[in-house]
Amino acid sequence: MANKRVLLVDDEPLIVKGLRFSLEQDGYDVESAADGEEAINAFFGGQFDLVLLDVMLPKLSGIEVCQRIRERSTVPIIMLTAKGEDMDKILGLEYGADDYMTKPFNVLEVKARIKTVLRRSGASGAAEEKRVIRVRDMEVNLVNRSVTLAGKEVKLTAKEFDLLQLFITNRGKVYSRENMLETVWKYDYLGDMRTVDVHIRRLREKIERNTAQPEFIFTKWGVGYYFTDKD
Amino acid sequence: MANKRVLLVDDEPLIVKGLRFSLEQDGYDVESAADGEEAINAFFGGQFDLVLLDVMLPKLSGIEVCQRIRERSTVPIIMLTAKGEDMDKILGLEYGADDYMTKPFNVLEVKARIKTVLRRSGASGAAEEKRVIRVRDMEVNLVNRSVTLAGKEVKLTAKEFDLLQLFITNRGKVYSRENMLETVWKYDYLGDMRTVDVHIRRLREKIERNTAQPEFIFTKWGVGYYFTDKD
DNA sequence: AAGGAAGATAACATGCCCGTCATGTCGACG
DNA sequence: CGTCGACATGACGGGCATGTTATCTTCCTT
């Protein structure tokens, strides 16, 4: 099946970069536009399954773009709004947006919303993904956000679960710390890289029987971390 | 349309009482059973749209009951498990449960899970409920769990949002403090009633322009609180 | 085998949510 | 109109999630 095509409209290069990277990782085809006019041209010049649309745009505001698109299309639209921006009418869907997200967000959130919106619009297409992932005696329920190890529930914090989800849904893939910060943290996070180490450690303490000899999350020296289901 | 029928199986009267009350409030018909044998008899003696099933039961364990039901029915089943109980196989759905919840839970959670499971099983029946509720210039998005007031986002904590959700989806209904503790708090909460007052206050501070003259959440003297959309 | 870089670990700091308590204020009713 | 009980408010403290820093350990390179 062809990849889903996403039109990403934002004038902040940082956001475009981060989202493009992660969405392409997930098998979306991403086209981007940096202002309202570009967005309109791109949209009507192509075929898209979803539009991610910043509200505050040069030339033509996201709301206007949204309305213009809605005049001729029912494509799912997710609006991106800066915190504190006046969101009247967006949420109420008067302009036809299907969902919105407040900046700053993290990429995992965006991906989750995209899936929800696509599923709701019926255009999901993608085979229904696994809700429960098992690796040996670990079970991760992505709906519940719960984890059991040998049948016993393990309590993870939000970040720990996000990390585990990233790893377990991309087994074998090595993630650098930058990578993880880009995906699991909000995109405006500018803190220390060691933060990742510490979260990995805490996660390991909860899911590994022996943190010195992990069974799930491995260290790739000089690169980052990865998850494996091989013994 | 006829009410959804729920079979509630648990041997702890406190749980049965609390869930029964809240579910009936929401328009479910609730029948209950206190042990495994009763459960089987009740189930095959009637018609149910959903089963809530404690794992630890006298006479016949919840897992056995689940299996027996599955031999002849695909009714949605949500298992209730005590913390730390061995959940192998339950989550993996080997015995055919559709979801599970770890005790202690709060009633709002249970209701949310019930809706999800019913929707998933296609038996939802109920008209798709509103995802966004508007009262004057307040918008509450139950999917996002976000609230805007005159277009500006208001950040609520989990409990604050739960309270608001309870109120706004039952406008005009007066809730006593016991009532709220039963619904929004976990059922084993045994603390002070004043706790409710404080949460109401904090919620008011965020959504009321003037807490002394509320527009949304009113005090019913000697009884409790209620939400109204009237001016 | 030694040294240095990278990772693991421990300890601490901060911020937020939540519950409790003490005190202030208000509303119902005699 | 005064009193008492109920509600509102302010302040405090515990607990948890998260991030930072310092120190120890391990692994790779030479």
Coordinates of C-alpha atoms (C1' of nucleotides) in Angstrom, one line a residue:
Chain A
M1 CA 0.0 0.0 0.0
A2 CA 1.3 3.5 -0.8
N3 CA 2.5 5.5 2.1
K4 CA 0.3 8.1 3.6
R5 CA 1.1 11.6 2.4
V6 CA 1.3 14.4 4.9
L7 CA 1.5 18.1 4.2
L8 CA 3.4 19.8 7.0
V9 CA 3.0 23.6 7.2
D10 CA 5.1 25.5 9.6
D11 CA 7.6 28.3 9.3
E12 CA 9.9 27.1 12.1
P13 CA 12.6 25.1 10.5
L14 CA 13.3 23.3 13.8
I15 CA 9.8 21.9 13.9
V16 CA 9.7 20.9 10.3
K17 CA 13.0 19.2 10.6
G18 CA 12.0 17.2 13.7
L19 CA 8.6 16.2 12.5
R20 CA 9.7 15.4 9.0
F21 CA 12.4 13.1 10.3
S22 CA 10.2 11.2 12.6
L23 CA 7.2 10.9 10.3
E24 CA 9.4 9.6 7.5
Q25 CA 10.8 7.1 9.9
D26 CA 7.3 5.9 10.4
G27 CA 6.6 5.6 6.8
Y28 CA 4.8 8.7 5.9
D29 CA 5.7 10.8 2.8
V30 CA 6.1 14.3 4.0
E31 CA 5.9 17.5 2.0
S32 CA 6.4 20.8 3.7
A33 CA 5.5 24.4 3.3
A34 CA 6.7 27.4 5.2
D35 CA 3.9 29.9 4.7
G36 CA 0.2 30.0 3.9
E37 CA 0.6 30.6 0.2
E38 CA 3.0 27.8 -0.3
A39 CA 0.7 25.6 1.7
I40 CA -2.3 26.3 -0.6
N41 CA -0.2 25.7 -3.7
A42 CA 1.2 22.5 -2.3
F43 CA -2.1 21.2 -1.2
F44 CA -3.9 21.8 -4.4
G45 CA -0.9 20.7 -6.4
G46 CA -0.9 17.3 -4.9
Q47 CA -2.8 14.6 -3.0
F48 CA -2.6 14.4 0.8
D49 CA -4.0 12.2 3.4
L50 CA -3.4 14.6 6.2
V51 CA -2.4 18.2 6.8
L52 CA -0.5 19.5 9.8
L53 CA -1.0 23.2 9.9
D54 CA 0.5 25.8 12.1
V55 CA -1.9 28.6 13.0
M56 CA 0.6 31.4 12.9
L57 CA 2.0 31.6 9.4
P58 CA 3.5 34.3 7.2
K59 CA 1.4 35.6 4.4
L60 CA -1.8 33.6 5.1
S61 CA -2.8 32.4 8.5
G62 CA -3.3 28.8 9.2
I63 CA -7.0 29.4 9.8
E64 CA -7.4 30.9 6.4
V65 CA -5.5 28.1 4.9
C66 CA -7.7 25.7 6.7
Q67 CA -10.8 27.4 5.4
R68 CA -9.6 27.4 1.9
I69 CA -8.8 23.8 2.0
R70 CA -12.1 23.0 3.5
E71 CA -13.9 24.7 0.6
R72 CA -12.8 21.9 -1.5
S73 CA -11.6 19.0 0.6
T74 CA -12.4 17.0 3.7
V75 CA -8.8 16.0 4.3
P76 CA -8.1 15.6 8.0
I77 CA -6.4 18.7 9.4
I78 CA -4.5 19.0 12.7
M79 CA -3.8 22.5 13.8
L80 CA -0.6 23.4 15.6
T81 CA -1.0 26.4 18.0
A82 CA 1.4 28.3 20.2
K83 CA 0.6 28.2 23.9
G84 CA -1.7 31.0 24.8
E85 CA -2.8 31.6 21.3
D86 CA -6.5 32.3 20.9
M87 CA -8.0 29.0 20.0
D88 CA -11.5 30.0 19.7
K89 CA -13.2 28.3 16.8
I90 CA -10.3 26.0 16.2
L91 CA -11.3 23.5 18.8
G92 CA -14.9 24.0 18.0
L93 CA -14.1 22.9 14.6
E94 CA -15.7 25.9 13.0
Y95 CA -13.0 26.1 10.5
G96 CA -13.0 22.4 10.1
A97 CA -9.9 21.3 11.8
D98 CA -10.1 17.8 13.2
D99 CA -7.8 18.2 16.1
Y100 CA -5.2 20.6 17.4
M101 CA -2.0 20.4 19.4
T102 CA -0.4 23.1 21.6
K103 CA 3.2 23.8 21.2
P104 CA 5.6 22.7 22.4
F105 CA 4.6 19.1 21.8
N106 CA 6.7 16.0 21.4
V107 CA 6.8 13.9 18.4
L108 CA 5.2 10.8 20.0
E109 CA 2.2 12.9 20.8
V110 CA 1.9 14.1 17.2
K111 CA 2.2 10.6 15.9
A112 CA -0.5 9.4 18.2
R113 CA -2.9 12.2 17.2
I114 CA -2.2 11.5 13.5
K115 CA -3.1 7.9 13.9
T116 CA -6.3 8.8 15.8
V117 CA -7.4 11.3 13.2
L118 CA -6.7 9.0 10.3
R119 CA -8.5 6.1 12.0
R120 CA -11.5 8.3 12.7
S121 CA -11.6 9.6 9.2
G122 CA -11.7 6.1 8.0
A123 CA -8.7 6.6 5.9
S124 CA -6.5 4.8 8.3
G125 CA -5.7 2.2 5.6
A126 CA -2.8 0.9 7.6
A127 CA -3.4 -2.5 9.0
E128 CA -4.7 -2.2 12.6
E129 CA -1.5 -2.1 14.6
K130 CA -0.8 -4.3 17.5
R131 CA -2.2 -3.0 20.8
V132 CA -0.1 -5.5 22.8
I133 CA 3.5 -6.2 22.1
R134 CA 5.2 -9.2 23.6
V135 CA 8.9 -9.8 23.9
R136 CA 9.7 -12.9 25.8
D137 CA 8.0 -12.5 29.2
M138 CA 7.4 -8.8 28.8
E139 CA 4.1 -7.5 27.6
V140 CA 3.6 -3.9 26.7
N141 CA 0.0 -2.6 26.2
L142 CA 0.1 0.5 24.1
V143 CA -3.5 1.3 24.8
N144 CA -3.3 1.0 28.6
R145 CA 0.2 2.2 28.6
S146 CA 0.8 -0.7 31.0
V147 CA 3.7 -3.2 31.2
T148 CA 3.9 -6.6 32.7
L149 CA 6.9 -8.6 33.3
A150 CA 6.4 -12.3 33.9
G151 CA 2.8 -11.5 34.6
K152 CA 3.5 -8.8 37.2
E153 CA 2.6 -5.3 36.5
V154 CA 5.5 -2.9 36.3
K155 CA 4.7 0.8 37.0
L156 CA 6.5 3.1 34.6
T157 CA 6.4 6.9 34.6
A158 CA 5.2 8.7 31.5
K159 CA 8.7 9.3 30.1
E160 CA 9.8 5.8 30.9
F161 CA 6.9 4.4 29.0
D162 CA 7.4 6.7 26.1
L163 CA 11.0 5.6 25.8
L164 CA 10.0 2.0 26.0
Q165 CA 7.4 2.5 23.4
L166 CA 9.8 4.1 21.1
F167 CA 12.2 1.2 21.5
I168 CA 9.9 -1.6 21.3
T169 CA 8.1 -0.4 18.3
N170 CA 11.4 -0.1 16.5
R171 CA 13.3 -3.1 17.6
G172 CA 16.9 -3.3 16.6
K173 CA 17.0 0.4 15.6
V174 CA 19.8 2.3 17.4
Y175 CA 18.7 5.6 18.8
S176 CA 21.2 8.4 19.6
R177 CA 20.6 10.6 22.5
E178 CA 19.8 13.5 20.2
N179 CA 17.3 11.3 18.5
M180 CA 15.6 10.4 21.6
L181 CA 15.5 14.0 22.8
E182 CA 13.9 14.9 19.5
T183 CA 11.3 12.3 19.7
V184 CA 10.4 11.7 23.3
W185 CA 11.0 15.2 24.7
K186 CA 9.3 18.3 23.6
Y187 CA 11.1 19.8 20.7
D188 CA 12.2 22.9 22.6
Y189 CA 14.0 20.9 25.2
L190 CA 17.6 22.0 25.3
G191 CA 19.0 20.2 28.4
D192 CA 21.7 17.8 29.0
M193 CA 22.2 14.6 27.1
R194 CA 22.9 12.8 30.3
T195 CA 19.3 13.1 31.0
V196 CA 18.6 10.4 28.5
D197 CA 21.1 8.1 30.3
V198 CA 19.4 8.6 33.6
H199 CA 16.0 7.8 32.1
I200 CA 17.4 4.7 30.5
R201 CA 18.9 3.7 33.7
R202 CA 15.6 4.1 35.6
L203 CA 13.7 2.2 32.9
R204 CA 16.3 -0.6 33.1
E205 CA 16.0 -0.8 36.8
K206 CA 12.3 -1.5 36.3
I207 CA 12.4 -3.9 33.4
E208 CA 15.7 -5.6 33.5
R209 CA 16.4 -8.3 36.0
N210 CA 20.1 -7.4 36.0
T211 CA 20.9 -3.9 34.8
A212 CA 24.5 -4.9 34.2
Q213 CA 23.4 -7.5 31.7
P214 CA 20.3 -6.2 30.1
E215 CA 18.0 -8.4 28.2
F216 CA 16.0 -5.7 26.5
I217 CA 17.7 -2.4 26.2
F218 CA 21.3 -2.5 25.0
T219 CA 24.0 0.1 24.8
K220 CA 25.6 0.8 21.5
W221 CA 28.9 2.3 22.5
G222 CA 29.5 5.7 21.2
V223 CA 26.2 5.8 19.5
G224 CA 23.2 5.3 21.7
Y225 CA 20.7 2.6 22.8
Y226 CA 18.6 0.0 21.1
F227 CA 16.0 -2.6 22.0
T228 CA 16.3 -6.2 20.9
D229 CA 14.1 -9.3 21.1
K230 CA 16.9 -11.6 20.4
D231 CA 18.6 -13.5 23.2
Chain B
M1 CA -32.9 2.2 22.6
A2 CA -32.7 -0.2 25.4
N3 CA -30.1 0.3 28.0
K4 CA -26.8 -1.6 27.8
R5 CA -26.8 -4.5 30.3
V6 CA -23.8 -5.0 32.4
L7 CA -22.9 -8.1 34.5
L8 CA -20.8 -7.0 37.4
V9 CA -18.9 -9.8 39.2
D10 CA -17.1 -9.0 42.4
D11 CA -17.2 -10.3 45.9
E12 CA -16.3 -6.9 47.5
P13 CA -19.6 -5.2 48.4
L14 CA -17.9 -1.8 48.4
I15 CA -16.9 -2.1 44.8
V16 CA -20.2 -3.5 43.7
K17 CA -22.0 -0.7 45.4
G18 CA -19.9 2.0 44.0
L19 CA -19.8 0.7 40.4
R20 CA -23.5 -0.1 40.4
F21 CA -24.5 3.3 41.5
S22 CA -22.3 5.1 38.9
L23 CA -23.1 2.8 36.0
E24 CA -26.8 3.1 36.7
Q25 CA -26.4 6.8 36.8
D26 CA -25.0 6.6 33.3
G27 CA -27.9 4.5 32.1
Y28 CA -26.6 1.0 32.2
D29 CA -28.7 -1.8 33.6
V30 CA -26.5 -3.5 36.2
E31 CA -26.8 -7.1 37.5
S32 CA -24.3 -8.3 39.9
A33 CA -22.8 -11.6 41.1
A34 CA -20.6 -12.2 44.1
D35 CA -18.9 -15.5 43.1
G36 CA -18.0 -17.5 40.1
E37 CA -20.9 -19.8 40.1
E38 CA -23.4 -17.0 40.5
A39 CA -21.7 -15.3 37.6
I40 CA -22.0 -18.2 35.3
N41 CA -25.6 -18.7 36.2
A42 CA -26.4 -15.0 35.8
F43 CA -24.6 -14.8 32.5
F44 CA -26.3 -17.7 30.9
G45 CA -29.6 -16.8 32.4
G46 CA -29.7 -13.5 30.8
Q47 CA -28.5 -11.2 28.0
F48 CA -25.5 -8.9 28.6
D49 CA -23.6 -6.4 26.6
L50 CA -20.6 -6.4 28.8
V51 CA -19.1 -8.3 31.7
L52 CA -16.9 -6.7 34.5
L53 CA -15.2 -9.6 36.1
D54 CA -13.0 -9.7 39.2
V55 CA -10.1 -12.2 38.8
M56 CA -10.1 -13.3 42.5
L57 CA -13.5 -14.8 43.2
P58 CA -14.9 -17.4 45.6
K59 CA -15.8 -20.8 44.1
L60 CA -14.7 -20.2 40.6
S61 CA -11.9 -17.8 39.6
G62 CA -12.6 -15.0 37.2
I63 CA -10.3 -16.6 34.7
E64 CA -12.3 -19.8 34.7
V65 CA -15.5 -17.8 34.4
C66 CA -14.0 -15.9 31.5
Q67 CA -13.1 -19.1 29.7
R68 CA -16.6 -20.6 30.3
I69 CA -18.2 -17.5 28.9
R70 CA -15.9 -17.5 25.9
E71 CA -16.9 -21.0 25.1
R72 CA -20.2 -19.7 24.1
S73 CA -20.1 -16.0 23.7
T74 CA -18.0 -13.1 22.4
V75 CA -19.4 -10.6 24.8
P76 CA -16.9 -7.9 25.8
I77 CA -15.2 -8.8 29.1
I78 CA -13.2 -6.4 31.3
M79 CA -11.2 -8.1 34.0
L80 CA -10.6 -6.5 37.4
T81 CA -7.3 -7.5 39.0
A82 CA -5.8 -6.7 42.4
K83 CA -2.4 -4.9 42.2
G84 CA 0.4 -7.3 42.0
E85 CA -1.8 -10.2 40.9
D86 CA -0.3 -12.4 38.3
M87 CA -1.8 -11.1 35.1
D88 CA -0.1 -13.4 32.7
K89 CA -2.4 -14.4 30.0
I90 CA -5.1 -11.9 30.9
L91 CA -3.5 -9.1 29.1
G92 CA -2.4 -11.3 26.3
L93 CA -6.1 -12.0 25.9
E94 CA -5.5 -15.7 26.0
Y95 CA -8.6 -16.2 28.0
G96 CA -10.4 -13.8 25.8
A97 CA -10.7 -10.7 28.0
D98 CA -10.9 -7.5 26.1
D99 CA -9.3 -5.3 28.7
Y100 CA -8.4 -5.2 32.3
M101 CA -8.1 -2.8 35.1
T102 CA -5.9 -2.8 38.2
K103 CA -7.5 -2.2 41.5
P104 CA -7.9 0.3 43.0
F105 CA -9.4 2.2 40.1
N106 CA -11.8 5.1 40.1
V107 CA -15.2 5.0 38.5
L108 CA -14.5 7.4 35.8
E109 CA -11.7 5.2 34.5
V110 CA -14.0 2.2 34.4
K111 CA -16.6 4.1 32.5
A112 CA -14.1 5.2 30.0
R113 CA -12.8 1.7 29.5
I114 CA -16.4 0.4 29.1
K115 CA -17.1 2.9 26.4
T116 CA -13.9 2.0 24.6
V117 CA -14.5 -1.7 24.7
L118 CA -18.1 -1.3 23.6
R119 CA -17.1 1.0 20.7
R120 CA -14.4 -1.4 19.7
S121 CA -16.8 -4.4 19.8
G122 CA -19.1 -2.4 17.5
A123 CA -21.9 -2.9 20.0
S124 CA -21.6 0.7 21.0
G125 CA -25.1 1.5 20.0
A126 CA -25.2 4.7 21.8
A127 CA -25.1 7.7 19.6
E128 CA -21.5 8.9 19.3
E129 CA -21.2 11.3 22.2
K130 CA -19.9 14.7 22.0
R131 CA -16.2 15.1 22.1
V132 CA -16.3 18.8 22.7
I133 CA -18.7 20.4 25.1
R134 CA -19.3 24.1 25.0
V135 CA -20.9 26.1 27.8
R136 CA -20.9 29.8 27.0
D137 CA -17.3 30.7 26.3
M138 CA -15.9 27.5 27.8
E139 CA -14.9 24.6 25.7
V140 CA -14.1 21.2 27.1
N141 CA -12.5 18.6 24.9
L142 CA -13.0 15.2 26.4
V143 CA -10.6 13.5 24.0
N144 CA -7.7 16.0 24.5
R145 CA -8.7 16.5 28.1
S146 CA -8.1 20.2 27.3
V147 CA -10.1 23.2 28.3
T148 CA -10.3 26.7 26.8
L149 CA -11.9 29.7 28.2
A150 CA -12.6 32.5 25.8
G151 CA -10.2 30.9 23.4
K152 CA -7.3 30.7 25.9
E153 CA -6.2 27.3 27.0
V154 CA -6.6 26.6 30.7
K155 CA -4.3 24.0 32.3
L156 CA -6.1 21.7 34.6
T157 CA -4.6 18.9 36.6
A158 CA -5.9 15.4 36.2
K159 CA -8.3 15.5 39.2
E160 CA -9.5 19.0 38.3
F161 CA -10.3 17.8 34.8
D162 CA -12.0 14.7 36.1
L163 CA -14.2 16.8 38.4
L164 CA -15.0 19.2 35.6
Q165 CA -15.9 16.3 33.3
L166 CA -18.2 14.8 35.9
F167 CA -20.0 18.1 36.3
I168 CA -20.2 19.2 32.7
T169 CA -21.5 15.9 31.5
N170 CA -24.2 16.0 34.1
R171 CA -25.2 19.5 34.1
G172 CA -27.6 20.5 36.8
K173 CA -27.1 17.4 38.8
V174 CA -26.0 18.1 42.4
Y175 CA -23.2 15.9 43.6
S176 CA -22.5 15.4 47.3
R177 CA -19.0 15.1 48.5
E178 CA -19.4 11.4 49.1
N179 CA -20.7 11.1 45.6
M180 CA -17.7 12.8 44.2
L181 CA -15.3 10.8 46.3
E182 CA -16.9 7.6 45.0
T183 CA -16.7 8.6 41.4
V184 CA -13.6 10.7 40.9
W185 CA -11.4 9.2 43.6
K186 CA -10.3 5.6 43.8
Y187 CA -12.8 3.6 45.7
D188 CA -10.5 2.8 48.6
Y189 CA -9.9 6.5 49.3
L190 CA -10.9 7.2 52.9
G191 CA -9.8 10.7 53.5
D192 CA -11.3 13.9 54.5
M193 CA -14.4 15.3 52.8
R194 CA -12.8 18.8 52.8
T195 CA -10.5 17.4 50.1
V196 CA -13.3 17.8 47.7
D197 CA -13.8 21.5 48.7
V198 CA -10.2 22.2 48.0
H199 CA -10.3 20.7 44.6
I200 CA -13.4 22.5 43.8
R201 CA -11.8 25.7 44.9
R202 CA -8.7 25.1 42.7
L203 CA -10.9 24.3 39.8
R204 CA -12.9 27.4 40.3
E205 CA -9.7 29.5 40.6
K206 CA -8.9 28.3 37.1
I207 CA -12.2 28.5 35.3
E208 CA -14.2 31.1 37.2
R209 CA -13.6 34.8 36.6
N210 CA -14.7 35.6 40.1
T211 CA -14.7 32.7 42.5
A212 CA -17.1 34.5 44.8
Q213 CA -19.7 34.6 42.1
P214 CA -19.2 31.5 40.0
E215 CA -20.6 31.1 36.6
F216 CA -20.1 27.4 36.2
I217 CA -19.8 25.6 39.4
F218 CA -22.3 26.4 42.1
T219 CA -22.6 25.4 45.7
K220 CA -25.7 23.8 46.9
W221 CA -25.8 24.6 50.6
G222 CA -25.8 21.6 52.9
V223 CA -25.7 19.2 49.9
G224 CA -22.8 19.7 47.5
Y225 CA -21.9 21.2 44.2
Y226 CA -23.4 21.4 40.7
F227 CA -22.6 22.7 37.3
T228 CA -25.0 24.8 35.3
D229 CA -25.1 26.3 31.9
K230 CA -27.8 28.7 32.8
D231 CA -27.0 32.3 33.5
Chain C
dA1 C1' 48.3 -2.8 30.5
dA2 C1' 47.2 2.2 31.0
dG3 C1' 44.6 6.2 30.0
dG4 C1' 40.8 8.5 28.5
dA5 C1' 36.3 8.8 26.9
dA6 C1' 31.7 7.0 27.4
dG7 C1' 28.4 5.0 30.2
dA8 C1' 26.3 3.8 34.9
dT9 C1' 25.1 5.1 39.2
dA10 C1' 24.1 7.8 43.3
dA11 C1' 22.6 11.8 45.3
dC12 C1' 20.5 16.0 45.2
dA13 C1' 17.3 19.8 43.5
dT14 C1' 13.2 21.5 41.7
dG15 C1' 8.5 21.7 40.6
dC16 C1' 4.0 20.1 40.7
dC17 C1' -0.1 17.5 42.4
dC18 C1' -2.5 16.3 46.2
dG19 C1' -4.2 16.0 50.8
dT20 C1' -4.6 18.2 55.4
dC21 C1' -5.2 21.7 58.7
dA22 C1' -6.1 26.2 60.6
dT23 C1' -8.5 30.2 60.0
dG24 C1' -11.8 33.4 57.8
dT25 C1' -16.3 34.2 55.9
dC26 C1' -20.9 33.4 54.6
dG27 C1' -25.7 31.6 54.7
dA28 C1' -29.7 29.6 57.0
dC29 C1' -32.6 29.8 60.8
dG30 C1' -34.2 30.7 65.3
Chain D
dC1 C1' -29.8 40.1 64.4
dG2 C1' -26.9 36.8 66.3
dT3 C1' -25.2 32.2 66.3
dC4 C1' -23.8 28.0 64.5
dG5 C1' -22.6 25.1 61.0
dA6 C1' -21.1 24.9 56.3
dC7 C1' -18.2 26.6 52.9
dA8 C1' -14.0 29.4 51.2
dT9 C1' -9.4 30.4 51.5
dG10 C1' -4.5 30.3 52.7
dA11 C1' -0.7 27.8 54.0
dC12 C1' 2.0 23.8 54.8
dG13 C1' 4.1 19.2 53.8
dG14 C1' 4.7 14.7 51.6
dG15 C1' 5.3 12.3 47.6
dC16 C1' 6.5 11.7 42.9
dA17 C1' 8.4 12.7 38.3
dT18 C1' 12.0 14.8 36.2
dG19 C1' 16.4 17.0 35.4
dT20 C1' 21.3 18.0 37.0
dT21 C1' 25.6 17.2 38.8
dA22 C1' 29.3 14.5 40.7
dT23 C1' 31.6 10.3 41.1
dC24 C1' 32.5 5.6 39.9
dT25 C1' 32.9 1.9 36.4
dT26 C1' 33.5 0.0 32.0
dC27 C1' 35.0 -0.3 27.5
dC28 C1' 37.9 0.9 23.7
dT29 C1' 42.3 2.3 21.9
dT30 C1' 47.0 2.3 21.6

